[in-house]
PDB file of C-alpha atoms in Angstrom:
ATOM      1  CA  MET A   1      55.318 119.829  77.992  1.00 96.00           C
ATOM      2  CA  HIS A   2      54.418 119.141  81.608  1.00 98.00           C
ATOM      3  CA  ILE A   3      56.698 116.919  83.687  1.00 98.00           C
ATOM      4  CA  THR A   4      56.029 115.557  87.171  1.00 98.00           C
ATOM      5  CA  VAL A   5      59.142 114.735  89.201  1.00 97.00           C
ATOM      6  CA  PHE A   6      58.998 112.347  92.158  1.00 97.00           C
ATOM      7  CA  GLY A   7      62.055 112.636  94.387  1.00 94.00           C
ATOM      8  CA  ALA A   8      62.340 116.261  93.332  1.00 93.00           C
ATOM      9  CA  THR A   9      64.508 117.413  96.245  1.00 91.00           C
ATOM     10  CA  GLY A  10      67.260 114.811  95.812  1.00 92.00           C
ATOM     11  CA  GLN A  11      70.556 115.449  94.048  1.00 94.00           C
ATOM     12  CA  VAL A  12      69.220 114.206  90.693  1.00 97.00           C
ATOM     13  CA  GLY A  13      65.642 115.375  91.129  1.00 95.00           C
ATOM     14  CA  LYS A  14      66.461 118.992  91.890  1.00 93.00           C
ATOM     15  CA  ARG A  15      68.625 119.141  88.778  1.00 96.00           C
ATOM     16  CA  ILE A  16      65.879 117.637  86.619  1.00 97.00           C
ATOM     17  CA  VAL A  17      63.504 120.299  87.953  1.00 94.00           C
ATOM     18  CA  GLN A  18      65.945 123.121  87.169  1.00 93.00           C
ATOM     19  CA  GLN A  19      66.924 121.792  83.734  1.00 96.00           C
ATOM     20  CA  ALA A  20      63.277 121.300  82.767  1.00 96.00           C
ATOM     21  CA  LEU A  21      62.417 124.847  83.861  1.00 94.00           C
ATOM     22  CA  ASN A  22      65.395 126.141  81.884  1.00 93.00           C
ATOM     23  CA  LYS A  23      63.870 124.495  78.801  1.00 95.00           C
ATOM     24  CA  GLY A  24      60.565 126.212  79.439  1.00 95.00           C
ATOM     25  CA  TYR A  25      58.638 123.124  80.544  1.00 97.00           C
ATOM     26  CA  PHE A  26      55.933 123.075  83.170  1.00 96.00           C
ATOM     27  CA  VAL A  27      57.085 121.103  86.208  1.00 96.00           C
ATOM     28  CA  THR A  28      55.257 119.599  89.168  1.00 96.00           C
ATOM     29  CA  ALA A  29      57.835 118.808  91.848  1.00 95.00           C
ATOM     30  CA  PHE A  30      56.465 116.299  94.352  1.00 95.00           C
ATOM     31  CA  GLY A  31      57.758 115.552  97.830  1.00 87.00           C
ATOM     32  CA  ARG A  32      57.369 116.014 101.558  1.00 81.00           C
ATOM     33  CA  ASN A  33      59.850 118.896 101.745  1.00 82.00           C
ATOM     34  CA  VAL A  34      59.490 120.574  98.360  1.00 82.00           C
ATOM     35  CA  GLU A  35      59.401 124.029  99.922  1.00 74.00           C
ATOM     36  CA  SER A  36      63.199 123.920  99.719  1.00 70.00           C
ATOM     37  CA  LEU A  37      62.940 124.112  95.918  1.00 68.00           C
ATOM     38  CA  ILE A  38      61.256 127.497  96.002  1.00 61.00           C
ATOM     39  CA  ASP A  39      64.054 130.026  96.101  1.00 58.00           C
ATOM     40  CA  GLN A  40      65.250 132.888  93.940  1.00 51.00           C
ATOM     41  CA  ASP A  41      67.197 130.527  91.668  1.00 57.00           C
ATOM     42  CA  ASN A  42      64.155 128.680  90.391  1.00 56.00           C
ATOM     43  CA  LEU A  43      61.230 130.932  91.278  1.00 64.00           C
ATOM     44  CA  ASN A  44      59.119 130.330  88.197  1.00 77.00           C
ATOM     45  CA  GLU A  45      55.445 130.507  87.324  1.00 86.00           C
ATOM     46  CA  LYS A  46      55.842 127.169  85.540  1.00 92.00           C
ATOM     47  CA  LEU A  47      56.916 125.368  88.726  1.00 92.00           C
ATOM     48  CA  THR A  48      54.351 123.784  91.023  1.00 92.00           C
ATOM     49  CA  ALA A  49      55.830 122.448  94.251  1.00 91.00           C
ATOM     50  CA  GLN A  50      53.335 119.914  95.574  1.00 93.00           C
ATOM     51  CA  LYS A  51      53.823 118.810  99.147  1.00 91.00           C
ATOM     52  CA  GLY A  52      52.526 115.264  99.444  1.00 92.00           C
ATOM     53  CA  TYR A  53      52.990 111.711 100.640  1.00 93.00           C
ATOM     54  CA  LEU A  54      54.101 109.091  98.146  1.00 94.00           C
ATOM     55  CA  PHE A  55      51.863 106.397  99.617  1.00 94.00           C
ATOM     56  CA  ASP A  56      48.728 108.541  99.504  1.00 95.00           C
ATOM     57  CA  GLU A  57      46.980 107.674  96.249  1.00 96.00           C
ATOM     58  CA  LYS A  58      45.119 110.994  96.123  1.00 97.00           C
ATOM     59  CA  ASP A  59      48.363 112.970  96.469  1.00 97.00           C
ATOM     60  CA  VAL A  60      50.039 110.966  93.716  1.00 97.00           C
ATOM     61  CA  ALA A  61      46.988 111.153  91.443  1.00 98.00           C
ATOM     62  CA  LYS A  62      46.900 114.928  91.835  1.00 97.00           C
ATOM     63  CA  ALA A  63      50.626 115.207  91.096  1.00 97.00           C
ATOM     64  CA  ILE A  64      50.371 113.435  87.742  1.00 98.00           C
ATOM     65  CA  ASP A  65      47.043 114.891  86.662  1.00 97.00           C
ATOM     66  CA  LYS A  66      48.517 117.318  84.088  1.00 96.00           C
ATOM     67  CA  ALA A  67      51.710 115.407  83.340  1.00 98.00           C
ATOM     68  CA  ASP A  68      52.805 114.371  79.865  1.00 98.00           C
ATOM     69  CA  VAL A  69      55.799 112.561  81.370  1.00 98.00           C
ATOM     70  CA  ILE A  70      56.484 111.273  84.881  1.00 98.00           C
ATOM     71  CA  ILE A  71      60.070 111.085  86.135  1.00 98.00           C
ATOM     72  CA  SER A  72      60.796 109.066  89.273  1.00 98.00           C
ATOM     73  CA  VAL A  73      64.143 109.513  90.994  1.00 97.00           C
ATOM     74  CA  LEU A  74      63.081 108.109  94.340  1.00 94.00           C
ATOM     75  CA  GLY A  75      65.766 107.434  96.899  1.00 84.00           C
ATOM     76  CA  GLY A  76      65.831 105.570 100.181  1.00 75.00           C
ATOM     77  CA  ALA A  77      68.051 103.735 102.607  1.00 69.00           C
ATOM     78  CA  SER A  78      70.906 101.727 101.127  1.00 67.00           C
ATOM     79  CA  ASP A  79      70.414  98.697 103.386  1.00 66.00           C
ATOM     80  CA  GLY A  80      67.097  97.593 101.890  1.00 63.00           C
ATOM     81  CA  SER A  81      65.082  98.436 105.007  1.00 67.00           C
ATOM     82  CA  ASP A  82      63.312 101.239 103.160  1.00 70.00           C
ATOM     83  CA  LYS A  83      60.869 100.091 100.433  1.00 79.00           C
ATOM     84  CA  THR A  84      60.336 103.560  98.962  1.00 87.00           C
ATOM     85  CA  ARG A  85      61.871 102.629  95.617  1.00 89.00           C
ATOM     86  CA  SER A  86      59.701  99.580  94.936  1.00 91.00           C
ATOM     87  CA  LEU A  87      56.467 100.502  96.713  1.00 92.00           C
ATOM     88  CA  GLY A  88      56.741 104.079  95.485  1.00 94.00           C
ATOM     89  CA  ILE A  89      56.987 102.957  91.864  1.00 96.00           C
ATOM     90  CA  LYS A  90      54.058 100.617  92.461  1.00 97.00           C
ATOM     91  CA  GLN A  91      51.901 103.536  93.636  1.00 97.00           C
ATOM     92  CA  ILE A  92      52.973 105.732  90.728  1.00 98.00           C
ATOM     93  CA  ILE A  93      52.261 102.952  88.202  1.00 98.00           C
ATOM     94  CA  THR A  94      48.826 102.332  89.711  1.00 98.00           C
ATOM     95  CA  GLN A  95      47.824 105.984  89.487  1.00 98.00           C
ATOM     96  CA  MET A  96      49.264 106.340  85.980  1.00 98.00           C
ATOM     97  CA  GLN A  97      47.187 103.393  84.800  1.00 98.00           C
ATOM     98  CA  LYS A  98      44.045 104.815  86.388  1.00 98.00           C
ATOM     99  CA  LYS A  99      44.582 108.132  84.611  1.00 97.00           C
ATOM    100  CA  GLY A 100      45.693 106.668  81.290  1.00 98.00           C
ATOM    101  CA  LYS A 101      49.226 108.073  81.544  1.00 98.00           C
ATOM    102  CA  LYS A 102      51.887 106.161  79.595  1.00 98.00           C
ATOM    103  CA  ARG A 103      55.385 107.660  79.797  1.00 98.00           C
ATOM    104  CA  ILE A 104      57.622 107.220  82.840  1.00 98.00           C
ATOM    105  CA  ILE A 105      61.383 107.568  83.258  1.00 98.00           C
ATOM    106  CA  ALA A 106      62.626 105.916  86.450  1.00 98.00           C
ATOM    107  CA  LEU A 107      65.925 105.594  88.288  1.00 97.00           C
ATOM    108  CA  GLY A 108      67.395 102.241  89.272  1.00 96.00           C
ATOM    109  CA  GLY A 109      70.926 100.925  89.723  1.00 95.00           C
ATOM    110  CA  MET A 110      73.621  99.255  87.648  1.00 96.00           C
ATOM    111  CA  GLY A 111      72.950  95.818  89.146  1.00 96.00           C
ATOM    112  CA  VAL A 112      69.729  95.548  87.119  1.00 97.00           C
ATOM    113  CA  LEU A 113      71.666  95.634  83.828  1.00 97.00           C
ATOM    114  CA  ASN A 114      72.517  92.456  81.937  1.00 97.00           C
ATOM    115  CA  ALA A 115      75.764  90.601  82.459  1.00 95.00           C
ATOM    116  CA  GLU A 116      77.465  89.046  79.433  1.00 88.00           C
ATOM    117  CA  ASP A 117      75.653  85.741  79.970  1.00 85.00           C
ATOM    118  CA  ASN A 118      72.289  87.588  80.065  1.00 81.00           C
ATOM    119  CA  THR A 119      71.863  87.112  83.782  1.00 95.00           C
ATOM    120  CA  LEU A 120      71.772  90.333  85.814  1.00 97.00           C
ATOM    121  CA  LEU A 121      74.900  91.934  87.223  1.00 96.00           C
ATOM    122  CA  LEU A 122      73.498  91.794  90.760  1.00 95.00           C
ATOM    123  CA  HIS A 123      73.188  87.988  90.499  1.00 94.00           C
ATOM    124  CA  ALA A 124      76.923  87.541  89.888  1.00 92.00           C
ATOM    125  CA  ASP A 125      78.928  85.834  92.628  1.00 89.00           C
ATOM    126  CA  ASP A 126      81.296  88.806  92.848  1.00 89.00           C
ATOM    127  CA  TYR A 127      78.609  91.499  93.056  1.00 90.00           C
ATOM    128  CA  PRO A 128      79.494  93.697  96.070  1.00 88.00           C
ATOM    129  CA  GLU A 129      77.439  92.570  99.039  1.00 88.00           C
ATOM    130  CA  GLU A 130      77.025  96.113 100.358  1.00 86.00           C
ATOM    131  CA  TYR A 131      75.058  97.025  97.215  1.00 87.00           C
ATOM    132  CA  LEU A 132      72.900  93.907  97.079  1.00 90.00           C
ATOM    133  CA  ALA A 133      70.005  95.041  99.270  1.00 90.00           C
ATOM    134  CA  VAL A 134      69.418  98.268  97.381  1.00 91.00           C
ATOM    135  CA  GLY A 135      70.000  96.409  94.114  1.00 93.00           C
ATOM    136  CA  LEU A 136      67.162  94.041  94.954  1.00 93.00           C
ATOM    137  CA  GLU A 137      64.917  97.043  95.654  1.00 93.00           C
ATOM    138  CA  HIS A 138      65.805  98.406  92.218  1.00 94.00           C
ATOM    139  CA  LEU A 139      65.046  94.994  90.731  1.00 96.00           C
ATOM    140  CA  LYS A 140      61.575  94.955  92.281  1.00 96.00           C
ATOM    141  CA  ALA A 141      60.907  98.414  90.854  1.00 96.00           C
ATOM    142  CA  PHE A 142      62.086  97.254  87.422  1.00 97.00           C
ATOM    143  CA  GLU A 143      59.902  94.143  87.553  1.00 97.00           C
ATOM    144  CA  LEU A 144      56.860  96.290  88.345  1.00 97.00           C
ATOM    145  CA  LEU A 145      57.579  98.476  85.335  1.00 98.00           C
ATOM    146  CA  LEU A 146      58.137  95.397  83.172  1.00 97.00           C
ATOM    147  CA  GLU A 147      54.750  93.981  84.175  1.00 97.00           C
ATOM    148  CA  SER A 148      52.955  97.262  83.457  1.00 97.00           C
ATOM    149  CA  ASN A 149      51.567  98.511  80.159  1.00 95.00           C
ATOM    150  CA  LEU A 150      53.556 101.731  80.428  1.00 98.00           C
ATOM    151  CA  ASP A 151      56.163 103.243  78.108  1.00 98.00           C
ATOM    152  CA  TRP A 152      58.912 103.065  80.695  1.00 98.00           C
ATOM    153  CA  THR A 153      62.641 103.746  80.632  1.00 98.00           C
ATOM    154  CA  PHE A 154      64.821 102.567  83.520  1.00 98.00           C
ATOM    155  CA  PHE A 155      68.165 104.316  84.040  1.00 98.00           C
ATOM    156  CA  CYS A 156      70.743 102.145  85.810  1.00 98.00           C
ATOM    157  CA  PRO A 157      73.819 104.119  86.903  1.00 97.00           C
ATOM    158  CA  ALA A 158      76.625 103.100  89.236  1.00 93.00           C
ATOM    159  CA  ASP A 159      77.832 105.758  91.712  1.00 95.00           C
ATOM    160  CA  ILE A 160      76.051 109.105  91.403  1.00 97.00           C
ATOM    161  CA  HIS A 161      78.230 112.118  92.254  1.00 97.00           C
ATOM    162  CA  ASP A 162      76.578 115.302  93.514  1.00 97.00           C
ATOM    163  CA  LYS A 163      77.970 117.436  90.680  1.00 97.00           C
ATOM    164  CA  ASP A 164      76.510 119.461  87.841  1.00 97.00           C
ATOM    165  CA  GLU A 165      76.275 118.396  84.220  1.00 97.00           C
ATOM    166  CA  THR A 166      79.254 118.246  81.874  1.00 98.00           C
ATOM    167  CA  GLY A 167      77.470 116.792  78.859  1.00 97.00           C
ATOM    168  CA  ILE A 168      80.315 114.274  78.563  1.00 97.00           C
ATOM    169  CA  PHE A 169      78.853 110.831  79.194  1.00 98.00           C
ATOM    170  CA  ILE A 170      78.040 107.582  77.439  1.00 98.00           C
ATOM    171  CA  THR A 171      74.833 105.535  77.477  1.00 98.00           C
ATOM    172  CA  SER A 172      74.054 101.976  76.456  1.00 98.00           C
ATOM    173  CA  ILE A 173      70.968  99.781  76.198  1.00 98.00           C
ATOM    174  CA  ASN A 174      70.421  96.968  78.742  1.00 97.00           C
ATOM    175  CA  TYR A 175      74.171  96.572  79.419  1.00 97.00           C
ATOM    176  CA  ALA A 176      76.763  98.660  81.233  1.00 96.00           C
ATOM    177  CA  PRO A 177      78.450 101.193  78.928  1.00 96.00           C
ATOM    178  CA  ASP A 178      81.900 100.639  77.464  1.00 95.00           C
ATOM    179  CA  PRO A 179      84.011 102.346  78.669  1.00 94.00           C
ATOM    180  CA  ASN A 180      82.445 102.316  82.102  1.00 95.00           C
ATOM    181  CA  HIS A 181      84.002 104.455  84.823  1.00 96.00           C
ATOM    182  CA  PHE A 182      81.319 103.445  87.356  1.00 96.00           C
ATOM    183  CA  ARG A 183      80.304 107.027  88.112  1.00 97.00           C
ATOM    184  CA  ILE A 184      77.965 109.665  86.746  1.00 98.00           C
ATOM    185  CA  ASN A 185      77.442 113.277  87.743  1.00 98.00           C
ATOM    186  CA  ALA A 186      73.939 113.921  89.039  1.00 98.00           C
ATOM    187  CA  GLY A 187      73.627 116.743  86.516  1.00 98.00           C
ATOM    188  CA  ASP A 188      74.529 114.483  83.610  1.00 98.00           C
ATOM    189  CA  LEU A 189      72.117 111.808  84.778  1.00 98.00           C
ATOM    190  CA  ALA A 190      69.394 114.456  85.030  1.00 98.00           C
ATOM    191  CA  MET A 191      70.251 115.650  81.520  1.00 98.00           C
ATOM    192  CA  ALA A 192      70.049 112.131  80.066  1.00 98.00           C
ATOM    193  CA  MET A 193      66.772 111.326  81.816  1.00 98.00           C
ATOM    194  CA  LEU A 194      65.201 114.581  80.694  1.00 98.00           C
ATOM    195  CA  LYS A 195      66.395 114.035  77.115  1.00 97.00           C
ATOM    196  CA  ALA A 196      64.869 110.545  77.124  1.00 97.00           C
ATOM    197  CA  ALA A 197      61.623 112.022  78.399  1.00 95.00           C
ATOM    198  CA  THR A 198      61.378 114.694  75.742  1.00 91.00           C
ATOM    199  CA  ASN A 199      62.708 112.711  72.769  1.00 92.00           C
ATOM    200  CA  GLN A 200      60.945 109.396  73.415  1.00 92.00           C
ATOM    201  CA  GLU A 201      64.287 107.601  73.730  1.00 96.00           C
ATOM    202  CA  TYR A 202      64.881 104.128  75.221  1.00 98.00           C
ATOM    203  CA  VAL A 203      61.198 103.163  75.467  1.00 98.00           C
ATOM    204  CA  GLN A 204      60.856  99.903  77.454  1.00 97.00           C
ATOM    205  CA  GLN A 205      64.624  99.622  77.806  1.00 98.00           C
ATOM    206  CA  ARG A 206      67.152  99.791  80.610  1.00 98.00           C
ATOM    207  CA  VAL A 207      69.911 102.345  80.201  1.00 98.00           C
ATOM    208  CA  GLY A 208      73.481 102.089  81.426  1.00 98.00           C
ATOM    209  CA  ILE A 209      75.254 105.420  81.842  1.00 98.00           C
ATOM    210  CA  SER A 210      78.733 106.626  82.812  1.00 98.00           C
ATOM    211  CA  ASN A 211      80.844 109.741  82.567  1.00 98.00           C
ATOM    212  CA  TYR A 212      83.914 109.360  80.368  1.00 91.00           C
TER     213      TYR A 212
END
């Protein structure tokens, strides 16, 4: 299997890269500063670190050329001023459609999950205002996936902690998990996203996730 990871140098992305290599997969790690991934810990003939610009269609097209699965864990500013999450997904979707690629696993936020009345959590009156701007960016990314013809999965965690995997977490479809501790280790999130990619889980579904 060949996996392309966008956002490969972030706290989740770098763990997806390492976990995928540990499983023997081919990995294309895409980013502007991917040189940082090439060290003695993950020096591997199956790893291609592609330096590129997310808004350059040729760079993105090249990155996904051999991919069986695309994983997007794009980050950005938390105040909504940075449109990397939404416009980045738009570029990836466009190039996937041009190349006939179908499977993408993408990272969003908990606000895009359903509330009990089937509205979205981020539309609730008590949704924290400091998370609203980035939540709306996640919503735009989700809407672009929803409008596409792709086999997408959209992971929607709360707080992501920069810690390795424990394997002790719970997932749920379209709603927040129960129990929900509003946190997930980056390693566990990477593990769940990679498992969904390899096992064809949660196709065209949102996924809530939390550590126990």
